[in-house]
Amino acid sequence: KTNEKAKLANASFKSSMKTAIKAVLTAENKENATAALALAYKKLDKAQAKGIVHKNFVARHKAQLAAHVNSL
């Protein structure tokens, strides 16, 4: 069915989004973290546009990731 295909696609995208977030959190230096942050922002925005996650989830994670990178 269509919703089963969508569920698999959404799960896959959500997984890649989580991986991008983890890449920011595990980066050793600020340069790598900043590069990973750009990809994480892109994934978060895309997930919101697709309706996979809520806008507040995106706003919260962007703020937390930016604070983490600034603390490096």
Tab-separated table of C-alpha atoms in Angstrom:
chain	number	residue	atom	x	y	z
A	1	LYS	CA	0.000	0.000	0.000
A	2	THR	CA	0.936	3.632	-0.433
A	3	ASN	CA	1.126	4.442	3.262
A	4	GLU	CA	3.479	1.507	3.843
A	5	LYS	CA	5.834	2.878	1.165
A	6	ALA	CA	5.603	6.342	2.718
A	7	LYS	CA	6.288	4.890	6.167
A	8	LEU	CA	9.473	3.229	4.908
A	9	ALA	CA	10.601	6.384	3.106
A	10	ASN	CA	9.890	8.552	6.165
A	11	ALA	CA	11.717	6.123	8.470
A	12	SER	CA	14.733	6.163	6.164
A	13	PHE	CA	14.806	9.957	6.013
A	14	LYS	CA	14.334	10.252	9.778
A	15	SER	CA	17.287	7.918	10.270
A	16	SER	CA	19.519	10.009	7.995
A	17	MET	CA	18.387	13.128	9.854
A	18	LYS	CA	19.361	11.582	13.213
A	19	THR	CA	22.740	10.553	11.777
A	20	ALA	CA	23.373	14.129	10.602
A	21	ILE	CA	22.525	15.423	14.098
A	22	LYS	CA	24.886	12.915	15.718
A	23	ALA	CA	27.664	13.979	13.335
A	24	VAL	CA	27.443	17.514	14.749
A	25	LEU	CA	27.484	16.299	18.353
A	26	THR	CA	30.462	13.968	17.847
A	27	ALA	CA	32.639	16.347	15.762
A	28	GLU	CA	36.072	16.855	17.311
A	29	ASN	CA	36.652	20.454	16.283
A	30	LYS	CA	34.632	23.524	15.393
A	31	GLU	CA	35.421	23.371	11.644
A	32	ASN	CA	34.062	19.824	11.282
A	33	ALA	CA	31.092	20.641	13.503
A	34	THR	CA	30.218	23.706	11.416
A	35	ALA	CA	30.295	21.664	8.205
A	36	ALA	CA	28.128	18.970	9.791
A	37	LEU	CA	25.781	21.649	11.144
A	38	ALA	CA	24.965	22.852	7.619
A	39	LEU	CA	23.960	19.316	6.588
A	40	ALA	CA	21.940	18.817	9.778
A	41	TYR	CA	20.067	22.097	9.188
A	42	LYS	CA	19.286	20.991	5.634
A	43	LYS	CA	17.979	17.604	6.807
A	44	LEU	CA	15.872	19.184	9.575
A	45	ASP	CA	14.345	21.740	7.201
A	46	LYS	CA	13.609	19.061	4.605
A	47	ALA	CA	11.963	16.825	7.216
A	48	GLN	CA	9.753	19.719	8.300
A	49	ALA	CA	8.810	20.481	4.682
A	50	LYS	CA	7.884	16.832	4.125
A	51	GLY	CA	5.799	16.823	7.298
A	52	ILE	CA	7.913	14.139	8.971
A	53	VAL	CA	8.632	16.233	12.074
A	54	HIS	CA	6.929	19.192	13.772
A	55	LYS	CA	8.265	22.717	13.295
A	56	ASN	CA	8.957	23.078	17.033
A	57	PHE	CA	11.075	19.907	16.941
A	58	VAL	CA	13.132	21.494	14.169
A	59	ALA	CA	13.443	24.857	15.937
A	60	ARG	CA	14.490	23.182	19.197
A	61	HIS	CA	17.123	20.986	17.577
A	62	LYS	CA	18.562	23.820	15.488
A	63	ALA	CA	18.940	25.972	18.607
A	64	GLN	CA	20.540	23.153	20.600
A	65	LEU	CA	22.955	22.241	17.795
A	66	ALA	CA	23.969	25.882	17.260
A	67	ALA	CA	24.611	26.282	20.997
A	68	HIS	CA	26.710	23.121	20.996
A	69	VAL	CA	28.838	24.285	18.034
A	70	ASN	CA	29.307	27.736	19.611
A	71	SER	CA	30.540	26.105	22.825
A	72	LEU	CA	33.379	24.324	20.977
